[in-house]
Amino acid sequence: MPAFQIVKEKLPEGVVFLGVRGFLDAHTFEELEKAINDIFEEGIYKLVVDLAGLDYISSAGAGVFIGAIGTAQENDGNIILMKPSPNVKEVFDLLGLSQIFTFRDSRDEAAKALR
Amino acid sequence: MGETLKDRLVVTNDTKFLIVVRDFVSRCIRQSRLAREEENKVILAVDEAVTNIIEHGYDEGAEGSIEIEIEGTEEQFKVMIRDTGRVFNPESIPDPDMKDHVHRGHKKGLGIFLMRQIMDEVRYKFKDGVKNELTLVKFIR
């Protein structure tokens, strides 16, 4: 099984859903960074990222979201994070990012937060 | 008094080995007295330390080794990380202002902040002409 996987899906109203699985660390973060940059290049800045399948995140992984949220918000978009495991949420908490990012429990709620 | 846990791992400076480092630390924690709820955090602190060495310790393309030594006792879980790369003292790096970091889209420099948040002690020592040694300690409560 690969260390890290991304599933991409287009949702209505110009929203892109990304499901990430595995380990998001200094070895794999560039894959996610490229996927997000490719979406931005299509002119899409509303993203829902499902973290439920993510087993581990380090600051290199969290850094992808830190780097991208500003660009998304400057273009009337946002990045909504979904269902992090307790271990992954703990890293966002430790970094003080839980007050900066919006977390939702379902795709519908996440899409609503982007309207 | 229980027995002292001692183990050691050496990896080369490639991020593909981070997963090996994390598995090693996880195995040691499970054999130690450290509470299970500290496991993810302590693994993260070691990952961040090793990542910093891989990313900043050596010139691009230069191969170097990183040694991770673990000592677990009744009182503490101690990780010593040694490398022969560039001198780098994490104590010289201030904590980031996270709102400013996000505003500017800065992605780096968070590892040292995490190490300090997680561990009870983060000590750096440079042994002249030999190596950098970073010691991370978590006390067992």
JSON list of N, CA, C and O in Angstrom, two decimals, chain A residues 56-59 87 90-91 94-95, chain B residues 18 21-22 25-26 29 34 38-53 66 68 70 77-81 90 110-122 134-138:
[
{"chain": "A", "resi": 56, "resn": "TYR", "atom": "N", "xyz": [-1.52, 9.82, 10.11]},
{"chain": "A", "resi": 56, "resn": "TYR", "atom": "CA", "xyz": [-0.44, 10.60, 10.75]},
{"chain": "A", "resi": 56, "resn": "TYR", "atom": "C", "xyz": [-0.21, 11.88, 9.98]},
{"chain": "A", "resi": 56, "resn": "TYR", "atom": "O", "xyz": [-0.27, 11.91, 8.76]},
{"chain": "A", "resi": 57, "resn": "ILE", "atom": "N", "xyz": [0.07, 12.96, 10.72]},
{"chain": "A", "resi": 57, "resn": "ILE", "atom": "CA", "xyz": [0.45, 14.21, 10.06]},
{"chain": "A", "resi": 57, "resn": "ILE", "atom": "C", "xyz": [1.58, 14.84, 10.89]},
{"chain": "A", "resi": 57, "resn": "ILE", "atom": "O", "xyz": [1.55, 14.81, 12.12]},
{"chain": "A", "resi": 58, "resn": "SER", "atom": "N", "xyz": [2.59, 15.39, 10.19]},
{"chain": "A", "resi": 58, "resn": "SER", "atom": "CA", "xyz": [3.64, 16.14, 10.88]},
{"chain": "A", "resi": 58, "resn": "SER", "atom": "C", "xyz": [3.51, 17.60, 10.44]},
{"chain": "A", "resi": 58, "resn": "SER", "atom": "O", "xyz": [2.64, 17.94, 9.64]},
{"chain": "A", "resi": 59, "resn": "SER", "atom": "N", "xyz": [4.41, 18.46, 10.93]},
{"chain": "A", "resi": 59, "resn": "SER", "atom": "CA", "xyz": [4.29, 19.88, 10.60]},
{"chain": "A", "resi": 59, "resn": "SER", "atom": "C", "xyz": [4.46, 20.12, 9.09]},
{"chain": "A", "resi": 59, "resn": "SER", "atom": "O", "xyz": [3.91, 21.06, 8.54]},
{"chain": "A", "resi": 87, "resn": "ASN", "atom": "N", "xyz": [-5.52, 11.70, 16.75]},
{"chain": "A", "resi": 87, "resn": "ASN", "atom": "CA", "xyz": [-4.07, 11.95, 16.63]},
{"chain": "A", "resi": 87, "resn": "ASN", "atom": "C", "xyz": [-3.77, 13.11, 15.68]},
{"chain": "A", "resi": 87, "resn": "ASN", "atom": "O", "xyz": [-2.87, 13.91, 15.93]},
{"chain": "A", "resi": 90, "resn": "GLU", "atom": "N", "xyz": [-4.97, 16.42, 17.18]},
{"chain": "A", "resi": 90, "resn": "GLU", "atom": "CA", "xyz": [-4.04, 16.83, 18.23]},
{"chain": "A", "resi": 90, "resn": "GLU", "atom": "C", "xyz": [-2.90, 17.68, 17.67]},
{"chain": "A", "resi": 90, "resn": "GLU", "atom": "O", "xyz": [-2.45, 18.65, 18.30]},
{"chain": "A", "resi": 91, "resn": "VAL", "atom": "N", "xyz": [-2.43, 17.36, 16.46]},
{"chain": "A", "resi": 91, "resn": "VAL", "atom": "CA", "xyz": [-1.34, 18.12, 15.86]},
{"chain": "A", "resi": 91, "resn": "VAL", "atom": "C", "xyz": [-1.82, 19.52, 15.46]},
{"chain": "A", "resi": 91, "resn": "VAL", "atom": "O", "xyz": [-1.11, 20.51, 15.68]},
{"chain": "A", "resi": 94, "resn": "LEU", "atom": "N", "xyz": [-1.97, 21.39, 18.74]},
{"chain": "A", "resi": 94, "resn": "LEU", "atom": "CA", "xyz": [-0.63, 21.75, 19.23]},
{"chain": "A", "resi": 94, "resn": "LEU", "atom": "C", "xyz": [-0.06, 22.94, 18.47]},
{"chain": "A", "resi": 94, "resn": "LEU", "atom": "O", "xyz": [0.64, 23.78, 19.04]},
{"chain": "A", "resi": 95, "resn": "LEU", "atom": "N", "xyz": [-0.36, 23.01, 17.19]},
{"chain": "A", "resi": 95, "resn": "LEU", "atom": "CA", "xyz": [0.16, 24.10, 16.36]},
{"chain": "A", "resi": 95, "resn": "LEU", "atom": "C", "xyz": [-0.69, 25.36, 16.47]},
{"chain": "A", "resi": 95, "resn": "LEU", "atom": "O", "xyz": [-0.34, 26.39, 15.88]},
{"chain": "B", "resi": 18, "resn": "LEU", "atom": "N", "xyz": [11.66, 8.25, 7.32]},
{"chain": "B", "resi": 18, "resn": "LEU", "atom": "CA", "xyz": [10.90, 8.79, 8.46]},
{"chain": "B", "resi": 18, "resn": "LEU", "atom": "C", "xyz": [9.93, 7.75, 9.01]},
{"chain": "B", "resi": 18, "resn": "LEU", "atom": "O", "xyz": [9.71, 7.64, 10.22]},
{"chain": "B", "resi": 21, "resn": "VAL", "atom": "N", "xyz": [11.78, 5.48, 11.23]},
{"chain": "B", "resi": 21, "resn": "VAL", "atom": "CA", "xyz": [12.06, 6.15, 12.51]},
{"chain": "B", "resi": 21, "resn": "VAL", "atom": "C", "xyz": [10.81, 6.12, 13.40]},
{"chain": "B", "resi": 21, "resn": "VAL", "atom": "O", "xyz": [10.87, 5.78, 14.58]},
{"chain": "B", "resi": 22, "resn": "ARG", "atom": "N", "xyz": [9.67, 6.43, 12.80]},
{"chain": "B", "resi": 22, "resn": "ARG", "atom": "CA", "xyz": [8.42, 6.46, 13.60]},
{"chain": "B", "resi": 22, "resn": "ARG", "atom": "C", "xyz": [8.08, 5.08, 14.14]},
{"chain": "B", "resi": 22, "resn": "ARG", "atom": "O", "xyz": [7.65, 4.94, 15.30]},
{"chain": "B", "resi": 25, "resn": "VAL", "atom": "N", "xyz": [10.40, 4.35, 17.09]},
{"chain": "B", "resi": 25, "resn": "VAL", "atom": "CA", "xyz": [10.04, 5.09, 18.31]},
{"chain": "B", "resi": 25, "resn": "VAL", "atom": "C", "xyz": [8.77, 4.50, 18.92]},
{"chain": "B", "resi": 25, "resn": "VAL", "atom": "O", "xyz": [8.66, 4.32, 20.13]},
{"chain": "B", "resi": 26, "resn": "SER", "atom": "N", "xyz": [7.83, 4.16, 18.05]},
{"chain": "B", "resi": 26, "resn": "SER", "atom": "CA", "xyz": [6.56, 3.57, 18.52]},
{"chain": "B", "resi": 26, "resn": "SER", "atom": "C", "xyz": [6.83, 2.27, 19.28]},
{"chain": "B", "resi": 26, "resn": "SER", "atom": "O", "xyz": [6.28, 2.05, 20.37]},
{"chain": "B", "resi": 29, "resn": "ILE", "atom": "N", "xyz": [8.35, 3.05, 22.65]},
{"chain": "B", "resi": 29, "resn": "ILE", "atom": "CA", "xyz": [7.37, 3.62, 23.60]},
{"chain": "B", "resi": 29, "resn": "ILE", "atom": "C", "xyz": [6.51, 2.51, 24.18]},
{"chain": "B", "resi": 29, "resn": "ILE", "atom": "O", "xyz": [6.22, 2.48, 25.37]},
{"chain": "B", "resi": 34, "resn": "LEU", "atom": "N", "xyz": [6.08, 4.96, 29.35]},
{"chain": "B", "resi": 34, "resn": "LEU", "atom": "CA", "xyz": [5.39, 6.17, 28.89]},
{"chain": "B", "resi": 34, "resn": "LEU", "atom": "C", "xyz": [3.92, 5.85, 28.59]},
{"chain": "B", "resi": 34, "resn": "LEU", "atom": "O", "xyz": [3.61, 4.81, 28.01]},
{"chain": "B", "resi": 38, "resn": "GLU", "atom": "N", "xyz": [0.65, 9.55, 25.13]},
{"chain": "B", "resi": 38, "resn": "GLU", "atom": "CA", "xyz": [1.78, 10.41, 24.73]},
{"chain": "B", "resi": 38, "resn": "GLU", "atom": "C", "xyz": [2.44, 9.91, 23.45]},
{"chain": "B", "resi": 38, "resn": "GLU", "atom": "O", "xyz": [3.29, 10.59, 22.88]},
{"chain": "B", "resi": 39, "resn": "GLU", "atom": "N", "xyz": [2.06, 8.70, 23.01]},
{"chain": "B", "resi": 39, "resn": "GLU", "atom": "CA", "xyz": [2.78, 8.05, 21.91]},
{"chain": "B", "resi": 39, "resn": "GLU", "atom": "C", "xyz": [2.83, 8.89, 20.63]},
{"chain": "B", "resi": 39, "resn": "GLU", "atom": "O", "xyz": [3.91, 9.16, 20.08]},
{"chain": "B", "resi": 40, "resn": "ASN", "atom": "N", "xyz": [1.66, 9.31, 20.15]},
{"chain": "B", "resi": 40, "resn": "ASN", "atom": "CA", "xyz": [1.61, 10.07, 18.89]},
{"chain": "B", "resi": 40, "resn": "ASN", "atom": "C", "xyz": [2.46, 11.33, 18.98]},
{"chain": "B", "resi": 40, "resn": "ASN", "atom": "O", "xyz": [3.19, 11.68, 18.04]},
{"chain": "B", "resi": 41, "resn": "LYS", "atom": "N", "xyz": [2.39, 12.01, 20.12]},
{"chain": "B", "resi": 41, "resn": "LYS", "atom": "CA", "xyz": [3.12, 13.28, 20.27]},
{"chain": "B", "resi": 41, "resn": "LYS", "atom": "C", "xyz": [4.64, 13.08, 20.29]},
{"chain": "B", "resi": 41, "resn": "LYS", "atom": "O", "xyz": [5.37, 13.84, 19.67]},
{"chain": "B", "resi": 42, "resn": "VAL", "atom": "N", "xyz": [5.08, 12.07, 21.04]},
{"chain": "B", "resi": 42, "resn": "VAL", "atom": "CA", "xyz": [6.53, 11.85, 21.14]},
{"chain": "B", "resi": 42, "resn": "VAL", "atom": "C", "xyz": [7.09, 11.37, 19.80]},
{"chain": "B", "resi": 42, "resn": "VAL", "atom": "O", "xyz": [8.17, 11.81, 19.37]},
{"chain": "B", "resi": 43, "resn": "ILE", "atom": "N", "xyz": [6.33, 10.53, 19.10]},
{"chain": "B", "resi": 43, "resn": "ILE", "atom": "CA", "xyz": [6.74, 10.11, 17.75]},
{"chain": "B", "resi": 43, "resn": "ILE", "atom": "C", "xyz": [6.87, 11.35, 16.87]},
{"chain": "B", "resi": 43, "resn": "ILE", "atom": "O", "xyz": [7.84, 11.51, 16.11]},
{"chain": "B", "resi": 44, "resn": "LEU", "atom": "N", "xyz": [5.91, 12.25, 16.97]},
{"chain": "B", "resi": 44, "resn": "LEU", "atom": "CA", "xyz": [5.91, 13.48, 16.18]},
{"chain": "B", "resi": 44, "resn": "LEU", "atom": "C", "xyz": [7.15, 14.33, 16.48]},
{"chain": "B", "resi": 44, "resn": "LEU", "atom": "O", "xyz": [7.81, 14.82, 15.56]},
{"chain": "B", "resi": 45, "resn": "ALA", "atom": "N", "xyz": [7.47, 14.49, 17.77]},
{"chain": "B", "resi": 45, "resn": "ALA", "atom": "CA", "xyz": [8.63, 15.31, 18.15]},
{"chain": "B", "resi": 45, "resn": "ALA", "atom": "C", "xyz": [9.91, 14.75, 17.53]},
{"chain": "B", "resi": 45, "resn": "ALA", "atom": "O", "xyz": [10.75, 15.50, 17.03]},
{"chain": "B", "resi": 46, "resn": "VAL", "atom": "N", "xyz": [10.06, 13.41, 17.56]},
{"chain": "B", "resi": 46, "resn": "VAL", "atom": "CA", "xyz": [11.26, 12.80, 16.98]},
{"chain": "B", "resi": 46, "resn": "VAL", "atom": "C", "xyz": [11.25, 12.96, 15.46]},
{"chain": "B", "resi": 46, "resn": "VAL", "atom": "O", "xyz": [12.28, 13.30, 14.85]},
{"chain": "B", "resi": 47, "resn": "ASP", "atom": "N", "xyz": [10.11, 12.76, 14.84]},
{"chain": "B", "resi": 47, "resn": "ASP", "atom": "CA", "xyz": [9.96, 12.94, 13.39]},
{"chain": "B", "resi": 47, "resn": "ASP", "atom": "C", "xyz": [10.40, 14.36, 13.00]},
{"chain": "B", "resi": 47, "resn": "ASP", "atom": "O", "xyz": [11.16, 14.56, 12.05]},
{"chain": "B", "resi": 48, "resn": "GLU", "atom": "N", "xyz": [9.95, 15.35, 13.78]},
{"chain": "B", "resi": 48, "resn": "GLU", "atom": "CA", "xyz": [10.27, 16.75, 13.47]},
{"chain": "B", "resi": 48, "resn": "GLU", "atom": "C", "xyz": [11.78, 17.00, 13.58]},
{"chain": "B", "resi": 48, "resn": "GLU", "atom": "O", "xyz": [12.36, 17.70, 12.75]},
{"chain": "B", "resi": 49, "resn": "ALA", "atom": "N", "xyz": [12.40, 16.42, 14.61]},
{"chain": "B", "resi": 49, "resn": "ALA", "atom": "CA", "xyz": [13.84, 16.59, 14.80]},
{"chain": "B", "resi": 49, "resn": "ALA", "atom": "C", "xyz": [14.62, 15.97, 13.64]},
{"chain": "B", "resi": 49, "resn": "ALA", "atom": "O", "xyz": [15.55, 16.58, 13.09]},
{"chain": "B", "resi": 50, "resn": "VAL", "atom": "N", "xyz": [14.23, 14.75, 13.26]},
{"chain": "B", "resi": 50, "resn": "VAL", "atom": "CA", "xyz": [14.93, 14.05, 12.19]},
{"chain": "B", "resi": 50, "resn": "VAL", "atom": "C", "xyz": [14.67, 14.75, 10.84]},
{"chain": "B", "resi": 50, "resn": "VAL", "atom": "O", "xyz": [15.59, 14.90, 10.03]},
{"chain": "B", "resi": 51, "resn": "THR", "atom": "N", "xyz": [13.44, 15.20, 10.65]},
{"chain": "B", "resi": 51, "resn": "THR", "atom": "CA", "xyz": [13.12, 15.93, 9.41]},
{"chain": "B", "resi": 51, "resn": "THR", "atom": "C", "xyz": [14.00, 17.17, 9.28]},
{"chain": "B", "resi": 51, "resn": "THR", "atom": "O", "xyz": [14.52, 17.45, 8.19]},
{"chain": "B", "resi": 52, "resn": "ASN", "atom": "N", "xyz": [14.17, 17.91, 10.37]},
{"chain": "B", "resi": 52, "resn": "ASN", "atom": "CA", "xyz": [15.02, 19.11, 10.33]},
{"chain": "B", "resi": 52, "resn": "ASN", "atom": "C", "xyz": [16.44, 18.77, 9.90]},
{"chain": "B", "resi": 52, "resn": "ASN", "atom": "O", "xyz": [17.05, 19.50, 9.12]},
{"chain": "B", "resi": 53, "resn": "ILE", "atom": "N", "xyz": [16.96, 17.66, 10.41]},
{"chain": "B", "resi": 53, "resn": "ILE", "atom": "CA", "xyz": [18.34, 17.27, 10.05]},
{"chain": "B", "resi": 53, "resn": "ILE", "atom": "C", "xyz": [18.39, 16.89, 8.57]},
{"chain": "B", "resi": 53, "resn": "ILE", "atom": "O", "xyz": [19.29, 17.31, 7.84]},
{"chain": "B", "resi": 66, "resn": "ILE", "atom": "N", "xyz": [22.05, 9.58, 10.52]},
{"chain": "B", "resi": 66, "resn": "ILE", "atom": "CA", "xyz": [21.38, 10.11, 11.70]},
{"chain": "B", "resi": 66, "resn": "ILE", "atom": "C", "xyz": [21.18, 8.96, 12.67]},
{"chain": "B", "resi": 66, "resn": "ILE", "atom": "O", "xyz": [20.64, 7.91, 12.29]},
{"chain": "B", "resi": 68, "resn": "ILE", "atom": "N", "xyz": [19.59, 7.58, 16.20]},
{"chain": "B", "resi": 68, "resn": "ILE", "atom": "CA", "xyz": [18.54, 7.83, 17.19]},
{"chain": "B", "resi": 68, "resn": "ILE", "atom": "C", "xyz": [18.72, 6.80, 18.31]},
{"chain": "B", "resi": 68, "resn": "ILE", "atom": "O", "xyz": [18.63, 5.60, 18.07]},
{"chain": "B", "resi": 70, "resn": "ILE", "atom": "N", "xyz": [17.56, 5.63, 22.16]},
{"chain": "B", "resi": 70, "resn": "ILE", "atom": "CA", "xyz": [16.47, 5.77, 23.13]},
{"chain": "B", "resi": 70, "resn": "ILE", "atom": "C", "xyz": [16.82, 5.11, 24.46]},
{"chain": "B", "resi": 70, "resn": "ILE", "atom": "O", "xyz": [17.38, 4.01, 24.48]},
{"chain": "B", "resi": 77, "resn": "PHE", "atom": "N", "xyz": [11.46, 9.14, 29.42]},
{"chain": "B", "resi": 77, "resn": "PHE", "atom": "CA", "xyz": [11.69, 8.56, 28.10]},
{"chain": "B", "resi": 77, "resn": "PHE", "atom": "C", "xyz": [12.59, 9.55, 27.36]},
{"chain": "B", "resi": 77, "resn": "PHE", "atom": "O", "xyz": [12.19, 10.69, 27.13]},
{"chain": "B", "resi": 78, "resn": "LYS", "atom": "N", "xyz": [13.82, 9.11, 27.07]},
{"chain": "B", "resi": 78, "resn": "LYS", "atom": "CA", "xyz": [14.81, 10.04, 26.53]},
{"chain": "B", "resi": 78, "resn": "LYS", "atom": "C", "xyz": [15.25, 9.61, 25.12]},
{"chain": "B", "resi": 78, "resn": "LYS", "atom": "O", "xyz": [15.54, 8.44, 24.90]},
{"chain": "B", "resi": 79, "resn": "VAL", "atom": "N", "xyz": [15.27, 10.58, 24.20]},
{"chain": "B", "resi": 79, "resn": "VAL", "atom": "CA", "xyz": [15.68, 10.30, 22.83]},
{"chain": "B", "resi": 79, "resn": "VAL", "atom": "C", "xyz": [16.86, 11.21, 22.50]},
{"chain": "B", "resi": 79, "resn": "VAL", "atom": "O", "xyz": [16.76, 12.43, 22.64]},
{"chain": "B", "resi": 80, "resn": "MET", "atom": "N", "xyz": [17.97, 10.61, 22.09]},
{"chain": "B", "resi": 80, "resn": "MET", "atom": "CA", "xyz": [19.13, 11.39, 21.67]},
{"chain": "B", "resi": 80, "resn": "MET", "atom": "C", "xyz": [19.30, 11.23, 20.17]},
{"chain": "B", "resi": 80, "resn": "MET", "atom": "O", "xyz": [19.35, 10.10, 19.67]},
{"chain": "B", "resi": 81, "resn": "ILE", "atom": "N", "xyz": [19.36, 12.36, 19.48]},
{"chain": "B", "resi": 81, "resn": "ILE", "atom": "CA", "xyz": [19.44, 12.33, 18.02]},
{"chain": "B", "resi": 81, "resn": "ILE", "atom": "C", "xyz": [20.76, 12.97, 17.61]},
{"chain": "B", "resi": 81, "resn": "ILE", "atom": "O", "xyz": [21.02, 14.13, 17.94]},
{"chain": "B", "resi": 90, "resn": "PRO", "atom": "N", "xyz": [18.63, 24.49, 17.62]},
{"chain": "B", "resi": 90, "resn": "PRO", "atom": "CA", "xyz": [17.20, 24.84, 17.59]},
{"chain": "B", "resi": 90, "resn": "PRO", "atom": "C", "xyz": [16.82, 25.84, 18.69]},
{"chain": "B", "resi": 90, "resn": "PRO", "atom": "O", "xyz": [15.80, 26.50, 18.58]},
{"chain": "B", "resi": 110, "resn": "LEU", "atom": "N", "xyz": [7.99, 25.03, 11.95]},
{"chain": "B", "resi": 110, "resn": "LEU", "atom": "CA", "xyz": [6.99, 24.63, 12.95]},
{"chain": "B", "resi": 110, "resn": "LEU", "atom": "C", "xyz": [7.46, 23.43, 13.77]},
{"chain": "B", "resi": 110, "resn": "LEU", "atom": "O", "xyz": [6.96, 23.19, 14.86]},
{"chain": "B", "resi": 111, "resn": "GLY", "atom": "N", "xyz": [8.44, 22.71, 13.24]},
{"chain": "B", "resi": 111, "resn": "GLY", "atom": "CA", "xyz": [8.90, 21.50, 13.90]},
{"chain": "B", "resi": 111, "resn": "GLY", "atom": "C", "xyz": [9.49, 21.73, 15.28]},
{"chain": "B", "resi": 111, "resn": "GLY", "atom": "O", "xyz": [9.21, 21.01, 16.22]},
{"chain": "B", "resi": 112, "resn": "ILE", "atom": "N", "xyz": [10.30, 22.79, 15.37]},
{"chain": "B", "resi": 112, "resn": "ILE", "atom": "CA", "xyz": [10.96, 23.08, 16.65]},
{"chain": "B", "resi": 112, "resn": "ILE", "atom": "C", "xyz": [9.92, 23.51, 17.68]},
{"chain": "B", "resi": 112, "resn": "ILE", "atom": "O", "xyz": [9.97, 23.13, 18.85]},
{"chain": "B", "resi": 113, "resn": "PHE", "atom": "N", "xyz": [8.95, 24.30, 17.21]},
{"chain": "B", "resi": 113, "resn": "PHE", "atom": "CA", "xyz": [7.85, 24.73, 18.07]},
{"chain": "B", "resi": 113, "resn": "PHE", "atom": "C", "xyz": [7.11, 23.50, 18.62]},
{"chain": "B", "resi": 113, "resn": "PHE", "atom": "O", "xyz": [6.83, 23.41, 19.81]},
{"chain": "B", "resi": 114, "resn": "LEU", "atom": "N", "xyz": [6.84, 22.51, 17.75]},
{"chain": "B", "resi": 114, "resn": "LEU", "atom": "CA", "xyz": [6.15, 21.29, 18.19]},
{"chain": "B", "resi": 114, "resn": "LEU", "atom": "C", "xyz": [6.98, 20.51, 19.20]},
{"chain": "B", "resi": 114, "resn": "LEU", "atom": "O", "xyz": [6.46, 20.04, 20.21]},
{"chain": "B", "resi": 115, "resn": "MET", "atom": "N", "xyz": [8.29, 20.40, 18.93]},
{"chain": "B", "resi": 115, "resn": "MET", "atom": "CA", "xyz": [9.18, 19.68, 19.87]},
{"chain": "B", "resi": 115, "resn": "MET", "atom": "C", "xyz": [9.08, 20.29, 21.26]},
{"chain": "B", "resi": 115, "resn": "MET", "atom": "O", "xyz": [8.99, 19.59, 22.26]},
{"chain": "B", "resi": 116, "resn": "ARG", "atom": "N", "xyz": [9.10, 21.63, 21.31]},
{"chain": "B", "resi": 116, "resn": "ARG", "atom": "CA", "xyz": [9.04, 22.33, 22.60]},
{"chain": "B", "resi": 116, "resn": "ARG", "atom": "C", "xyz": [7.68, 22.16, 23.27]},
{"chain": "B", "resi": 116, "resn": "ARG", "atom": "O", "xyz": [7.59, 22.07, 24.49]},
{"chain": "B", "resi": 117, "resn": "GLN", "atom": "N", "xyz": [6.64, 22.14, 22.45]},
{"chain": "B", "resi": 117, "resn": "GLN", "atom": "CA", "xyz": [5.29, 21.97, 23.00]},
{"chain": "B", "resi": 117, "resn": "GLN", "atom": "C", "xyz": [5.12, 20.60, 23.64]},
{"chain": "B", "resi": 117, "resn": "GLN", "atom": "O", "xyz": [4.43, 20.44, 24.62]},
{"chain": "B", "resi": 118, "resn": "ILE", "atom": "N", "xyz": [5.74, 19.59, 22.99]},
{"chain": "B", "resi": 118, "resn": "ILE", "atom": "CA", "xyz": [5.49, 18.20, 23.37]},
{"chain": "B", "resi": 118, "resn": "ILE", "atom": "C", "xyz": [6.42, 17.72, 24.48]},
{"chain": "B", "resi": 118, "resn": "ILE", "atom": "O", "xyz": [5.98, 17.08, 25.43]},
{"chain": "B", "resi": 119, "resn": "MET", "atom": "N", "xyz": [7.71, 18.02, 24.35]},
{"chain": "B", "resi": 119, "resn": "MET", "atom": "CA", "xyz": [8.69, 17.42, 25.25]},
{"chain": "B", "resi": 119, "resn": "MET", "atom": "C", "xyz": [8.90, 18.29, 26.49]},
{"chain": "B", "resi": 119, "resn": "MET", "atom": "O", "xyz": [8.70, 19.50, 26.45]},
{"chain": "B", "resi": 120, "resn": "ASP", "atom": "N", "xyz": [9.33, 17.66, 27.58]},
{"chain": "B", "resi": 120, "resn": "ASP", "atom": "CA", "xyz": [9.62, 18.43, 28.80]},
{"chain": "B", "resi": 120, "resn": "ASP", "atom": "C", "xyz": [10.98, 19.09, 28.71]},
{"chain": "B", "resi": 120, "resn": "ASP", "atom": "O", "xyz": [11.22, 20.12, 29.34]},
{"chain": "B", "resi": 121, "resn": "GLU", "atom": "N", "xyz": [11.89, 18.46, 27.97]},
{"chain": "B", "resi": 121, "resn": "GLU", "atom": "CA", "xyz": [13.22, 19.06, 27.79]},
{"chain": "B", "resi": 121, "resn": "GLU", "atom": "C", "xyz": [13.65, 18.91, 26.33]},
{"chain": "B", "resi": 121, "resn": "GLU", "atom": "O", "xyz": [13.49, 17.84, 25.74]},
{"chain": "B", "resi": 122, "resn": "VAL", "atom": "N", "xyz": [14.20, 19.98, 25.77]},
{"chain": "B", "resi": 122, "resn": "VAL", "atom": "CA", "xyz": [14.80, 19.93, 24.43]},
{"chain": "B", "resi": 122, "resn": "VAL", "atom": "C", "xyz": [16.18, 20.58, 24.59]},
{"chain": "B", "resi": 122, "resn": "VAL", "atom": "O", "xyz": [16.28, 21.77, 24.84]},
{"chain": "B", "resi": 134, "resn": "LEU", "atom": "N", "xyz": [20.98, 16.28, 19.81]},
{"chain": "B", "resi": 134, "resn": "LEU", "atom": "CA", "xyz": [19.75, 16.88, 20.34]},
{"chain": "B", "resi": 134, "resn": "LEU", "atom": "C", "xyz": [19.13, 15.85, 21.29]},
{"chain": "B", "resi": 134, "resn": "LEU", "atom": "O", "xyz": [18.98, 14.68, 20.93]},
{"chain": "B", "resi": 135, "resn": "THR", "atom": "N", "xyz": [18.83, 16.28, 22.50]},
{"chain": "B", "resi": 135, "resn": "THR", "atom": "CA", "xyz": [18.22, 15.38, 23.48]},
{"chain": "B", "resi": 135, "resn": "THR", "atom": "C", "xyz": [16.80, 15.82, 23.75]},
{"chain": "B", "resi": 135, "resn": "THR", "atom": "O", "xyz": [16.55, 16.99, 24.08]},
{"chain": "B", "resi": 136, "resn": "LEU", "atom": "N", "xyz": [15.87, 14.90, 23.59]},
{"chain": "B", "resi": 136, "resn": "LEU", "atom": "CA", "xyz": [14.46, 15.16, 23.86]},
{"chain": "B", "resi": 136, "resn": "LEU", "atom": "C", "xyz": [14.05, 14.29, 25.05]},
{"chain": "B", "resi": 136, "resn": "LEU", "atom": "O", "xyz": [14.28, 13.08, 25.03]},
{"chain": "B", "resi": 137, "resn": "VAL", "atom": "N", "xyz": [13.45, 14.91, 26.06]},
{"chain": "B", "resi": 137, "resn": "VAL", "atom": "CA", "xyz": [13.07, 14.14, 27.25]},
{"chain": "B", "resi": 137, "resn": "VAL", "atom": "C", "xyz": [11.59, 14.34, 27.56]},
{"chain": "B", "resi": 137, "resn": "VAL", "atom": "O", "xyz": [11.09, 15.47, 27.53]},
{"chain": "B", "resi": 138, "resn": "LYS", "atom": "N", "xyz": [10.92, 13.24, 27.84]},
{"chain": "B", "resi": 138, "resn": "LYS", "atom": "CA", "xyz": [9.54, 13.30, 28.33]},
{"chain": "B", "resi": 138, "resn": "LYS", "atom": "C", "xyz": [9.53, 12.60, 29.69]},
{"chain": "B", "resi": 138, "resn": "LYS", "atom": "O", "xyz": [9.92, 11.43, 29.79]}
]
